[in-house]
XYZ file of C-alpha atoms in Angstrom:
787
model
C 7.838 -57.868 2.214
C 9.827 -57.769 -0.959
C 7.871 -54.900 -2.479
C 7.022 -51.298 -1.602
C 4.105 -49.151 -2.818
C 4.675 -45.530 -4.015
C 1.496 -43.506 -4.559
C 1.290 -40.770 -7.236
C -1.115 -39.389 -9.895
C -0.177 -38.760 -13.532
C -2.367 -38.207 -16.599
C -2.608 -40.568 -19.553
C -2.248 -39.439 -23.146
C -0.016 -36.892 -24.802
C -2.278 -33.897 -25.152
C -2.341 -32.322 -21.740
C 1.187 -31.478 -20.686
C 1.836 -28.319 -18.712
C -0.622 -25.547 -17.966
C -3.195 -24.453 -20.484
C -4.000 -20.969 -21.673
C -7.384 -19.706 -22.785
C -8.083 -17.254 -25.637
C -7.219 -14.258 -23.443
C -3.902 -15.659 -22.280
C -5.165 -16.733 -18.797
C -3.849 -19.925 -17.250
C -6.443 -22.708 -16.905
C -5.826 -25.851 -14.907
C -5.550 -28.977 -17.021
C -7.820 -31.014 -14.778
C -10.575 -28.456 -14.988
C -10.574 -28.484 -18.783
C -10.155 -32.214 -19.103
C -12.575 -33.592 -16.629
C -15.371 -31.078 -16.205
C -18.447 -32.643 -17.754
C -19.986 -30.714 -20.637
C -23.466 -29.233 -20.043
C -24.809 -31.533 -22.729
C -23.605 -34.584 -20.861
C -25.625 -33.905 -17.799
C -22.811 -32.916 -15.413
C -24.103 -35.159 -12.623
C -20.719 -35.182 -10.897
C -21.090 -35.132 -7.166
C -24.825 -35.555 -7.360
C -24.412 -39.012 -8.763
C -21.933 -39.874 -6.093
C -24.236 -38.879 -3.311
C -27.199 -40.769 -4.743
C -25.242 -43.978 -5.219
C -26.382 -44.343 -8.843
C -24.145 -46.573 -11.012
C -23.303 -45.832 -14.676
C -22.289 -48.759 -16.948
C -21.153 -48.992 -20.597
C -23.928 -50.016 -22.968
C -24.407 -52.010 -26.141
C -21.476 -53.350 -28.145
C -18.947 -51.673 -25.831
C -19.460 -54.571 -23.398
C -17.524 -56.850 -25.752
C -14.487 -54.531 -25.648
C -13.974 -54.235 -21.910
C -10.978 -55.775 -20.078
C -11.229 -58.813 -17.773
C -9.095 -60.376 -15.046
C -6.326 -62.580 -16.436
C -6.085 -60.603 -19.682
C -2.413 -60.423 -20.776
C -0.333 -57.642 -22.401
C 3.213 -57.591 -23.741
C 4.142 -54.469 -21.756
C 2.874 -51.946 -19.251
C 2.539 -49.375 -22.064
C 0.300 -51.742 -24.012
C -1.961 -52.221 -20.977
C -2.158 -48.445 -20.460
C -2.951 -47.867 -24.146
C -5.680 -50.506 -24.132
C -7.403 -49.083 -21.024
C -7.218 -45.535 -22.434
C -8.669 -46.758 -25.752
C -11.432 -48.521 -23.828
C -12.083 -45.285 -21.838
C -12.375 -43.256 -25.074
C -15.005 -45.667 -26.444
C -16.912 -45.676 -23.161
C -16.651 -41.925 -22.425
C -14.299 -41.183 -19.530
C -10.720 -40.029 -18.938
C -7.967 -41.998 -17.226
C -4.805 -41.454 -15.223
C -2.192 -43.536 -13.343
C -3.021 -43.755 -9.654
C -0.436 -45.972 -7.935
C 2.610 -48.115 -8.592
C 4.537 -50.818 -6.783
C 8.286 -51.218 -7.179
C 10.589 -54.127 -6.451
C 12.870 -53.644 -3.477
C 15.561 -55.658 -5.191
C 16.058 -53.516 -8.319
C 13.467 -50.736 -8.043
C 11.646 -51.873 -11.190
C 7.878 -51.246 -11.402
C 6.009 -54.471 -10.976
C 2.414 -53.277 -10.546
C 0.279 -50.385 -11.917
C -3.224 -49.157 -11.255
C -5.064 -47.068 -13.870
C -8.153 -45.227 -12.650
C -10.960 -43.005 -13.894
C -9.864 -39.346 -13.728
C -12.757 -38.697 -11.311
C -11.322 -41.153 -8.766
C -10.792 -39.844 -5.230
C -11.499 -36.358 -3.889
C -9.602 -33.068 -3.979
C -7.599 -32.209 -0.904
C -8.934 -28.743 0.003
C -6.271 -28.285 2.696
C -3.278 -28.500 0.423
C -0.228 -26.604 1.683
C 0.042 -24.559 -1.520
C -3.452 -23.086 -1.048
C -3.578 -22.838 2.715
C -1.683 -19.575 3.149
C -2.864 -17.632 0.107
C -6.092 -16.406 -1.370
C -7.408 -18.403 -4.345
C -8.439 -15.841 -6.961
C -9.954 -18.334 -9.439
C -11.027 -21.528 -7.649
C -11.010 -24.564 -9.918
C -14.085 -26.646 -10.572
C -14.211 -29.750 -8.382
C -13.992 -32.736 -10.782
C -13.084 -35.664 -8.511
C -16.170 -37.387 -7.173
C -14.804 -40.632 -5.700
C -15.312 -42.847 -8.744
C -14.089 -46.437 -8.150
C -13.652 -47.511 -11.801
C -10.098 -48.837 -12.333
C -7.794 -51.365 -13.944
C -4.895 -53.015 -12.091
C -2.101 -54.887 -13.895
C 0.783 -56.920 -12.472
C 4.050 -58.060 -14.110
C 4.571 -61.826 -14.312
C 7.853 -63.726 -14.120
C 7.585 -64.187 -17.893
C 7.783 -60.398 -18.335
C 4.198 -60.096 -19.470
C 1.584 -57.966 -17.697
C -1.693 -59.489 -16.573
C -4.926 -57.803 -15.394
C -5.245 -58.477 -11.652
C -8.319 -56.326 -10.989
C -11.014 -54.475 -12.926
C -13.820 -52.249 -11.594
C -16.329 -51.467 -14.309
C -18.879 -49.205 -12.543
C -18.739 -45.342 -12.531
C -20.607 -43.051 -10.126
C -20.970 -40.202 -12.667
C -22.399 -39.734 -16.146
C -20.225 -40.763 -19.042
C -19.318 -38.373 -21.876
C -21.036 -38.855 -25.280
C -18.839 -39.718 -28.324
C -19.051 -36.261 -29.867
C -17.478 -34.689 -26.744
C -14.951 -37.358 -25.761
C -12.151 -35.460 -27.564
C -12.359 -32.830 -24.771
C -11.224 -35.334 -22.131
C -7.609 -34.897 -21.103
C -6.274 -38.388 -21.678
C -7.764 -38.492 -25.183
C -6.410 -35.166 -26.438
C -3.412 -36.052 -28.589
C -1.852 -34.183 -31.509
C -0.981 -36.618 -34.294
C 2.111 -36.363 -36.452
C 0.287 -35.025 -39.558
C -1.509 -32.463 -37.395
C 1.804 -31.261 -35.947
C 3.205 -30.834 -39.429
C 0.215 -28.753 -40.495
C 0.394 -26.623 -37.326
C 4.117 -25.984 -37.887
C 3.492 -24.868 -41.459
C 0.630 -22.530 -40.591
C 2.485 -21.122 -37.559
C 5.459 -20.323 -39.752
C 3.084 -18.376 -42.030
C 2.099 -16.173 -39.075
C -1.293 -17.692 -38.309
C -2.621 -17.774 -34.725
C -4.075 -20.797 -32.895
C -7.691 -19.859 -33.565
C -7.254 -19.688 -37.334
C -5.108 -22.851 -37.301
C -7.838 -24.759 -35.441
C -10.388 -23.569 -38.004
C -8.159 -24.955 -40.773
C -7.742 -28.298 -38.925
C -11.481 -28.680 -38.344
C -12.104 -28.086 -42.022
C -9.285 -30.502 -42.999
C -10.471 -33.348 -40.679
C -14.197 -32.823 -41.107
C -15.185 -31.733 -37.578
C -13.765 -30.899 -34.163
C -14.371 -34.425 -32.799
C -12.171 -35.870 -35.551
C -9.308 -33.465 -34.884
C -8.626 -35.203 -31.596
C -7.575 -32.188 -29.521
C -8.730 -28.708 -28.519
C -7.610 -25.172 -29.316
C -5.923 -25.049 -25.889
C -3.752 -28.050 -26.876
C -2.918 -26.335 -30.152
C -1.969 -23.161 -28.309
C 0.268 -25.096 -25.892
C 1.974 -26.932 -28.721
C 2.667 -23.646 -30.498
C 3.984 -22.130 -27.281
C 6.460 -24.979 -26.861
C 7.584 -24.446 -30.443
C 8.171 -20.785 -29.738
C 10.152 -21.522 -26.592
C 12.466 -23.868 -28.485
C 12.957 -21.330 -31.292
C 13.522 -18.443 -28.943
C 16.407 -20.049 -27.078
C 18.704 -19.657 -30.067
C 17.282 -16.392 -31.392
C 17.519 -14.519 -28.062
C 21.204 -15.365 -28.086
C 21.450 -13.680 -31.508
C 19.831 -10.584 -29.978
C 22.376 -10.466 -27.160
C 25.260 -10.934 -29.594
C 23.983 -7.998 -31.684
C 23.670 -5.747 -28.631
C 27.167 -6.629 -27.356
C 28.577 -5.812 -30.767
C 26.807 -2.419 -30.857
C 28.078 -1.508 -27.408
C 31.626 -2.497 -28.367
C 31.405 -0.105 -31.325
C 30.008 2.773 -29.256
C 30.275 2.896 -25.455
C 27.248 5.218 -25.299
C 25.087 2.368 -26.616
C 23.036 1.164 -23.641
C 21.585 -2.287 -23.132
C 20.464 -4.312 -20.126
C 19.227 -7.848 -19.482
C 16.894 -8.723 -16.639
C 18.494 -11.417 -14.483
C 21.650 -13.208 -15.647
C 22.829 -12.495 -19.174
C 23.671 -16.161 -19.818
C 19.990 -17.067 -19.334
C 18.448 -17.477 -22.758
C 14.938 -16.437 -21.711
C 15.389 -12.907 -20.307
C 13.868 -9.493 -20.840
C 16.115 -7.141 -22.844
C 16.242 -3.337 -23.152
C 18.467 -1.173 -25.368
C 18.845 2.461 -26.405
C 21.388 3.706 -28.955
C 23.238 7.061 -28.476
C 20.901 8.918 -30.838
C 17.849 7.692 -28.920
C 19.339 8.858 -25.619
C 20.254 12.253 -27.118
C 16.795 12.660 -28.632
C 15.269 12.149 -25.192
C 17.155 15.209 -23.863
C 15.451 17.330 -26.546
C 11.994 15.754 -26.833
C 11.548 13.603 -23.721
C 8.674 15.629 -22.301
C 6.109 13.145 -23.607
C 6.641 9.409 -24.282
C 4.651 6.629 -25.909
C 5.257 3.037 -24.795
C 3.891 0.504 -27.257
C 3.378 -3.238 -26.722
C 1.265 -3.854 -29.815
C 4.075 -5.336 -31.906
C 3.484 -9.015 -31.238
C 4.668 -11.615 -33.699
C 2.165 -14.426 -33.941
C 5.115 -16.707 -34.596
C 6.678 -15.925 -31.242
C 4.034 -13.967 -29.279
C 7.075 -12.003 -28.045
C 6.242 -8.351 -27.330
C 8.613 -5.914 -29.001
C 8.071 -2.716 -27.062
C 9.530 0.569 -28.333
C 9.624 3.875 -26.436
C 8.871 6.751 -28.829
C 8.185 10.476 -28.778
C 7.620 13.416 -31.125
C 10.374 15.639 -32.542
C 10.226 19.319 -33.552
C 8.783 18.412 -36.979
C 5.938 16.422 -35.457
C 7.609 13.147 -36.538
C 7.947 10.033 -34.330
C 11.362 9.715 -32.676
C 12.825 6.675 -30.885
C 13.873 6.644 -27.215
C 14.683 2.941 -26.816
C 13.367 -0.602 -27.394
C 12.747 -3.784 -25.454
C 11.941 -7.432 -25.881
C 9.742 -8.787 -23.101
C 9.569 -12.529 -22.530
C 6.448 -12.042 -20.470
C 4.130 -9.146 -19.727
C 4.056 -9.513 -15.949
C 4.019 -6.528 -13.631
C 7.576 -7.336 -12.463
C 8.770 -7.268 -16.076
C 7.262 -3.855 -16.717
C 8.590 -2.436 -13.436
C 12.097 -3.664 -14.306
C 11.783 -2.255 -17.817
C 10.604 1.197 -16.760
C 13.228 1.556 -14.033
C 16.037 0.450 -16.352
C 14.861 2.684 -19.183
C 14.619 5.664 -16.812
C 18.199 5.015 -15.720
C 19.293 4.987 -19.396
C 17.578 8.360 -19.841
C 19.606 9.895 -16.985
C 16.828 9.539 -14.451
C 14.626 12.331 -15.854
C 10.975 11.128 -16.031
C 8.687 12.437 -18.785
C 5.801 14.838 -18.202
C 3.366 12.372 -19.742
C 3.326 8.781 -21.006
C 0.861 6.995 -23.329
C 0.399 3.209 -23.208
C -2.090 0.556 -24.201
C -5.125 0.111 -21.928
C -3.722 -2.507 -19.558
C -4.081 -2.850 -15.780
C -0.624 -4.409 -15.330
C 1.107 -1.595 -17.225
C -0.890 0.983 -15.282
C 0.304 -0.497 -11.992
C 3.953 -0.484 -13.148
C 3.710 3.118 -14.402
C 2.280 4.225 -11.083
C 5.193 2.647 -9.230
C 8.028 3.954 -11.460
C 6.585 7.263 -12.720
C 4.467 8.577 -9.823
C 4.607 12.221 -11.031
C 4.033 11.414 -14.738
C 0.565 11.796 -16.259
C -0.484 8.395 -17.609
C -2.804 8.184 -20.659
C -4.273 5.159 -22.400
C -4.090 5.140 -26.203
C -7.469 6.274 -27.515
C -6.842 4.533 -30.845
C -6.604 1.106 -29.162
C -9.757 1.729 -27.155
C -11.644 2.664 -30.339
C -10.309 -0.503 -31.999
C -11.297 -2.658 -29.043
C -14.706 -1.021 -29.100
C -15.283 -2.360 -32.607
C -14.547 -5.870 -31.329
C -16.492 -5.744 -28.068
C -19.506 -3.975 -29.571
C -19.541 -5.499 -33.051
C -23.204 -6.462 -32.618
C -24.071 -2.835 -31.821
C -22.129 -1.568 -34.843
C -24.042 -3.977 -37.105
C -27.435 -3.196 -35.609
C -26.948 0.584 -35.274
C -24.770 2.119 -38.051
C -24.975 5.528 -36.298
C -23.369 4.263 -33.065
C -19.750 4.754 -34.191
C -20.349 8.429 -35.108
C -22.144 9.031 -31.806
C -19.382 7.353 -29.818
C -16.738 9.409 -31.649
C -18.676 12.631 -31.034
C -19.083 11.860 -27.330
C -15.370 11.196 -26.812
C -13.697 13.685 -29.169
C -16.033 16.619 -29.624
C -17.244 17.402 -26.098
C -15.788 20.638 -24.704
C -16.166 20.126 -20.954
C -16.311 17.345 -18.395
C -19.987 18.110 -17.737
C -20.784 17.898 -21.453
C -18.975 14.540 -21.775
C -20.735 13.042 -18.759
C -24.125 14.098 -20.082
C -23.315 12.855 -23.606
C -22.038 9.484 -22.305
C -25.199 8.927 -20.286
C -27.325 9.690 -23.328
C -25.192 7.326 -25.431
C -25.413 4.262 -23.171
C -29.100 4.849 -22.487
C -29.948 5.502 -26.137
C -28.360 2.217 -27.260
C -29.342 0.250 -24.117
C -25.700 -0.315 -23.075
C -25.763 0.882 -19.466
C -25.028 -2.636 -18.149
C -22.383 -3.521 -20.751
C -19.375 -4.757 -18.775
C -16.626 -3.555 -21.141
C -18.156 -0.078 -21.512
C -18.357 0.169 -17.723
C -14.653 -0.749 -17.533
C -13.486 1.938 -19.937
C -15.845 4.493 -18.381
C -14.294 3.910 -14.968
C -10.893 4.654 -16.622
C -12.186 7.708 -18.533
C -9.783 10.144 -16.818
C -6.928 8.334 -18.549
C -8.141 8.334 -22.156
C -10.996 10.819 -22.764
C -9.426 14.075 -24.087
C -11.512 16.419 -21.978
C -9.850 15.032 -18.821
C -6.299 15.263 -20.239
C -6.155 18.733 -21.805
C -4.261 20.275 -18.887
C -1.174 18.127 -19.621
C 1.326 18.307 -22.481
C 1.152 15.410 -24.978
C 2.692 17.155 -28.067
C -0.371 16.497 -30.208
C -1.262 18.985 -32.933
C -4.976 18.929 -32.131
C -7.176 18.014 -29.218
C -10.117 16.726 -31.225
C -8.276 14.657 -33.844
C -8.653 10.891 -33.624
C -5.368 9.467 -32.321
C -3.181 7.617 -34.758
C -1.939 4.144 -33.954
C 0.835 4.278 -31.416
C 3.044 1.977 -33.439
C 3.677 4.383 -36.298
C 7.491 4.445 -35.917
C 8.026 0.903 -37.270
C 4.996 0.759 -39.555
C 5.940 -0.935 -42.815
C 8.930 -2.682 -41.298
C 7.901 -4.828 -38.281
C 4.705 -6.903 -38.513
C 3.093 -10.103 -37.282
C 5.241 -12.393 -39.442
C 8.601 -10.804 -38.461
C 10.901 -13.228 -36.636
C 13.978 -12.380 -34.599
C 16.361 -13.395 -37.386
C 14.808 -10.731 -39.612
C 14.147 -8.158 -36.912
C 17.393 -6.199 -36.623
C 17.751 -5.741 -40.374
C 14.263 -4.267 -40.510
C 14.892 -2.310 -37.299
C 17.970 -0.650 -38.824
C 16.065 0.130 -42.020
C 13.319 1.822 -39.999
C 15.895 3.946 -38.114
C 17.582 4.917 -41.377
C 14.281 5.873 -43.001
C 13.210 7.991 -40.027
C 16.582 9.750 -39.948
C 16.304 10.587 -43.657
C 12.834 12.044 -43.140
C 14.087 14.245 -40.306
C 16.984 15.469 -42.453
C 14.554 16.269 -45.249
C 12.314 18.213 -42.843
C 15.365 20.144 -41.548
C 16.329 20.978 -45.109
C 12.829 22.184 -46.021
C 12.710 24.349 -42.889
C 16.070 25.982 -43.618
C 15.699 26.467 -47.353
C 11.993 26.931 -48.128
C 10.520 30.066 -46.605
C 6.791 29.654 -45.932
C 4.227 31.933 -47.604
C 2.848 34.499 -45.152
C -0.915 35.031 -45.265
C -1.252 38.145 -43.095
C 0.766 41.358 -42.490
C 0.990 40.438 -38.795
C 4.449 40.807 -37.172
C 3.483 37.781 -35.087
C 3.188 35.590 -38.190
C 6.604 36.762 -39.450
C 8.121 36.105 -36.040
C 6.651 32.580 -35.903
C 7.872 31.790 -39.429
C 11.451 32.534 -38.328
C 11.250 30.552 -35.082
C 9.120 27.450 -35.687
C 9.930 24.526 -37.930
C 8.004 24.499 -41.185
C 5.470 21.873 -40.000
C 4.800 23.673 -36.730
C 4.567 27.082 -38.389
C 1.907 25.738 -40.786
C -0.066 24.570 -37.763
C 0.367 27.945 -35.998
C -0.539 29.801 -39.166
C -3.765 27.821 -39.348
C -4.693 29.059 -35.867
C -3.657 32.640 -36.632
C -5.709 32.854 -39.813
C -8.581 31.236 -37.952
C -8.812 34.256 -35.653
C -10.346 36.231 -38.528
C -13.625 34.360 -38.061
C -13.687 34.850 -34.264
C -14.888 37.790 -32.192
C -13.501 38.546 -28.720
C -15.672 40.573 -26.351
C -14.779 41.609 -22.792
C -16.951 39.890 -20.229
C -15.268 40.743 -16.891
C -12.408 42.842 -15.500
C -11.250 42.343 -11.914
C -8.371 44.803 -12.135
C -5.655 42.266 -12.905
C -7.242 39.746 -15.212
C -9.647 40.505 -18.049
C -12.036 37.747 -19.101
C -13.042 37.557 -22.755
C -15.792 35.548 -24.439
C -14.438 34.370 -27.805
C -16.905 32.922 -30.299
C -17.080 32.247 -33.997
C -19.270 34.593 -36.018
C -22.822 33.260 -35.875
C -22.023 30.825 -33.010
C -22.349 33.068 -29.952
C -23.959 30.200 -28.083
C -20.631 28.302 -28.084
C -18.128 30.791 -26.632
C -14.618 29.991 -25.330
C -13.441 31.692 -22.170
C -10.021 33.417 -22.334
C -8.504 34.979 -19.207
C -5.778 37.570 -19.977
C -3.336 39.077 -17.465
C -2.205 42.289 -19.156
C 0.741 43.011 -16.846
C 2.215 39.490 -17.142
C 1.189 39.044 -20.792
C -0.276 35.611 -19.957
C -3.511 34.161 -21.265
C -5.359 30.892 -20.637
C -8.198 29.456 -22.733
C -10.917 27.014 -21.760
C -9.944 24.798 -24.707
C -6.468 24.291 -23.119
C -4.829 23.784 -26.485
C -1.532 25.372 -25.454
C -1.290 23.168 -22.336
C -2.039 20.064 -24.421
C -0.041 20.736 -27.611
C 2.285 23.699 -26.896
C 0.724 25.867 -29.655
C -1.465 28.887 -28.930
C -5.097 28.468 -29.968
C -7.030 30.850 -32.203
C -9.080 31.985 -29.195
C -6.044 33.392 -27.319
C -4.677 34.831 -30.577
C -8.013 36.604 -31.140
C -7.666 38.248 -27.746
C -4.065 39.227 -28.581
C -5.391 40.834 -31.762
C -7.943 43.053 -30.010
C -5.489 43.993 -27.213
C -2.738 45.006 -29.664
C -0.278 42.214 -28.752
C 1.876 42.340 -31.871
C 4.322 39.469 -31.227
C 4.304 36.148 -29.402
C 5.496 36.580 -25.806
C 8.623 34.462 -25.275
C 6.932 32.144 -22.735
C 4.568 30.968 -25.482
C 7.380 29.779 -27.753
C 8.376 26.223 -26.708
C 11.937 25.506 -27.754
C 11.018 21.894 -28.541
C 8.884 23.174 -31.482
C 11.498 25.591 -32.900
C 14.103 25.042 -35.594
C 16.718 25.447 -32.806
C 15.211 22.620 -30.713
C 18.511 20.725 -30.781
C 20.648 23.866 -30.292
C 22.611 24.558 -27.115
C 22.131 28.342 -27.575
C 19.573 29.718 -25.141
C 17.186 31.980 -26.969
C 14.029 31.719 -24.887
C 14.654 34.324 -22.166
C 14.655 37.371 -24.507
C 13.992 37.809 -28.225
C 17.144 37.849 -30.286
C 16.007 40.680 -32.580
C 15.974 44.195 -31.059
C 12.928 45.174 -33.132
C 10.923 42.255 -31.772
C 12.071 43.113 -28.256
C 10.945 46.715 -28.790
C 7.525 45.593 -30.085
C 6.997 43.366 -27.065
C 7.940 46.031 -24.476
C 5.933 48.649 -26.381
C 2.900 46.340 -26.332
C 3.205 45.859 -22.570
C 3.344 49.630 -21.975
C 0.462 50.262 -24.374
C -1.805 47.610 -22.827
C -0.995 48.656 -19.261
C -1.774 52.318 -19.935
C -4.969 51.468 -21.814
C -6.070 49.115 -19.050
C -5.579 51.805 -16.374
C -7.151 54.499 -18.583
C -10.315 52.436 -19.086
C -10.696 51.993 -15.337
C -10.103 55.749 -14.890
C -12.782 56.623 -17.432
C -15.309 54.222 -15.969
C -15.008 55.895 -12.558
C -14.830 59.472 -13.909
C -18.099 59.474 -15.874
C -20.262 58.557 -12.906
C -21.039 62.230 -12.002
C -20.220 65.784 -13.014
C -17.975 66.218 -9.980
C -15.851 63.131 -10.797
C -15.787 64.210 -14.429
C -14.409 67.680 -13.584
C -11.818 66.194 -11.237
C -10.753 63.748 -13.918
C -10.341 66.495 -16.503
C -8.192 68.534 -14.130
C -6.048 65.464 -13.423
C -5.681 64.742 -17.132
C -4.488 68.307 -17.825
C -1.864 67.991 -15.074
C -0.832 64.590 -16.413
C -0.592 65.949 -19.960
C 1.814 68.715 -18.810
C 3.999 66.155 -17.009
C 4.132 63.862 -20.048
C 5.032 66.833 -22.289
C 7.770 67.942 -19.853
C 9.192 64.400 -19.703
C 9.156 64.138 -23.474
C 10.905 67.500 -23.840
C 13.570 66.782 -21.217
C 14.357 63.408 -22.844
C 15.937 65.461 -25.710
C 17.671 64.007 -28.673
C 20.212 61.215 -28.577
C 23.467 61.775 -30.525
C 26.537 59.592 -30.946
C 30.041 61.087 -31.224
C 33.099 58.853 -30.944
C 31.138 56.506 -28.757
C 30.344 59.257 -26.179
C 26.692 60.022 -25.520
C 25.913 63.754 -25.338
C 22.596 65.193 -24.156
C 21.275 68.777 -24.557
C 19.281 69.916 -21.581
C 17.138 73.066 -21.347
C 17.376 75.333 -18.268
C 14.836 78.078 -17.658
C 13.844 77.849 -21.298
C 16.745 80.177 -22.421
C 20.300 79.034 -21.694
C 21.722 75.748 -23.060
C 24.325 73.878 -21.037
C 26.235 70.854 -22.206
C 27.567 67.930 -20.236
C 31.057 69.598 -20.174
C 29.662 72.637 -18.294
C 29.015 70.387 -15.368
C 32.520 68.844 -15.312
C 34.146 71.628 -13.252
C 31.130 72.643 -11.232
C 31.171 71.559 -7.648
C 28.093 69.700 -6.443
C 27.774 72.075 -3.481
C 27.270 75.106 -5.843
C 24.444 73.335 -7.754
C 20.858 74.322 -7.200
C 18.261 71.676 -6.498
C 16.975 71.908 -10.089
C 20.506 71.486 -11.399
C 20.946 68.369 -9.272
C 17.721 66.848 -10.617
C 18.717 67.640 -14.160
C 22.156 66.135 -13.601
C 20.568 62.955 -12.280
C 18.289 62.773 -15.310
C 21.252 63.269 -17.628
C 23.180 60.434 -16.022
C 20.084 58.255 -16.104
C 19.678 58.922 -19.799
C 23.327 58.052 -20.393
C 22.829 54.772 -18.529
C 19.790 53.984 -20.662
C 21.857 54.692 -23.779
C 24.532 52.342 -22.577
C 21.930 49.662 -21.926
C 20.619 50.069 -25.433
C 24.157 49.626 -26.794
C 24.517 46.441 -24.705
C 21.216 45.238 -26.073
C 22.464 45.784 -29.606
C 25.722 43.950 -28.848
C 23.809 41.086 -27.220
C 21.474 40.829 -30.192
C 24.439 40.779 -32.560
C 26.169 38.086 -30.507
C 23.046 35.895 -30.416
C 22.647 36.419 -34.132
C 26.189 35.182 -34.700
C 25.595 32.146 -32.465
C 22.338 31.424 -34.297
C 24.157 31.646 -37.622
C 26.733 29.142 -36.312
C 23.958 26.756 -35.280
C 22.286 27.133 -38.689
C 25.607 26.476 -40.385
C 26.147 23.344 -38.290
C 22.664 22.120 -39.230
C 23.278 22.737 -42.928
C 26.583 20.849 -42.732
C 24.797 17.973 -41.007
C 22.209 17.866 -43.791
C 24.966 17.846 -46.448
C 26.804 15.010 -44.662
C 23.584 12.955 -44.468
C 22.849 13.583 -48.172
C 26.397 12.492 -49.092
C 25.977 9.302 -47.063
C 22.657 8.576 -48.742
C 24.164 9.200 -52.182
C 27.125 6.905 -51.455
C 24.764 4.192 -50.237
C 22.616 4.513 -53.358
C 25.775 4.340 -55.502
C 26.857 1.120 -53.806
């Protein structure tokens, strides 16, 4: 034989290249979309094949069908004719087999078949060893309809065989545009798509415009999936050059500052790679404020569909602060795992306490792998936004639903209350079987506030509705931003944020807040917190005036208080207070969640005479010295504050023990008499200790103490200098020990004063550095404005 047959299948027409993507970004097999019969066409499929029924073209179409001996100028002409015939009749075509010449390898014979020819091979190697998650619809039903053409010596192609009959229903004219081989995007349509894509429109809106322009979907000639694929190919071509611009920018930034970090997944010379970067300021900010992080993938340009994903946090003024950025070519789990690991390395390997992301199963899996000890939260704002989309019919039908949903999520005080409220909500609006609501309910521990209050997220309030995560670049990056524009807008956003932080620093240093109470605690907080945080603390402190704290239980170490607003005794908060350790916890868990004491704990401090904030309730990240290297947390820098705190501890401890003593003593006359005797003895001892403490005097730096012996003779410290210890009486020895102890205490007080002075000097240095930084920034801004 001179010729050899090579078998293969390819589709006809230009509309179905590659894999297709549905509205949710899920891959759909081309064959499934192209050849599955529409419900309106009967969908006989395999049923027709098994019954042996034959389907033929009807009416005028008979005059347009091919016949044996029919000639064409080329193979392409024959293919185009058969595909045109198939469109009029109502089926899709593809190339089934070819025959090549052994002499020169040229194709000398082609067979075009109905797309439903043959049967699917269910034992294909690619599916044998793996589970098929989404099995495709079976579309091949063994149809025999075909057209065979053969090349003649003259160079023309002649029809050598034609099978007219189909074993399945044919597609009606109004649905034929859905068939794969007939989906083609014309030149004018491509031009319109390009224009609308450049304006930032998505495929759905573009298809709506095309349908309106052409007068119906059947006249457009292709589907939304084809439009989406065409736009994707445009993006891929555009990205190849623009990603290179990104890499050039990052290389330049690193050359200017070696602390600038960037990384590329895979080989850097590959144009389509994931990219991460963090400038020196972002890395430094993480050392100060990296306890809680937000990772945002909501910045998607419709022009590129390329996720720009910043890592952000909250600084000591409550402003968003940047920890790094990334461009992700795809949003696969492997991409997120690489990104999180690389970012963690750039942040010196210290994971955050908590992280907030969009509600996404792939991101959740990656976070679990890279940050196993970090508390993961889904952004409540995105869930509320998605709720408006998924339950739009409920919002329209029941205007009260949004308020009820908000109340259930944000205003419930306990897990039990939320669970009860949720059940009432879904039952009241008949939504118990709603699939999306079931999904977010199953993930409730990662977005409902009542489940998250035991973890720090740096939010000012538990019940406030979360802002959008993407607040850092708001007003700069949007859906129409392309990569050519991006870095200019990115630098403007950084500059704007820096100026706002400098302004907040200036206001904190130079504008003393107005105090609303005579409380030493308020004055202390005004000197420690930034202005924004002090205003928030002041709000809680003033709020204590409307709350009443009453003791509910005392187990000897911890006192439990019921704290309720006047007139709302039915809604008390439970505060547990350890007097000896000066530690309190509230059922609202505001301090754990936001790092600011709630009004309920402050109300308990008020009734227990706690005059200043214990040092363990002052988070450095919220103070004006948040970026300082001076350690001020261990002890208060002002001696007066230190005195107030230690005095408060002694006062509360004594009162606590005295109350227990009184409770036991009043039970009977016998215990009462014994208690009175003990109190008289205790009073004499306290008076003796007070008297023996004497008066403290300073002379040339030497501490001298006057001690009374026998109530008559005074002896000074010098009288003891030449006296041998063996000639001292026992009382003299005790008094000598007390004298030395008092001297030691005096020395400790002097050290405390010196330490306070030293810390004050260091604090002044830090304040001076901050003021100089503000002046430098203001000069830079002025010079820039002048240019």
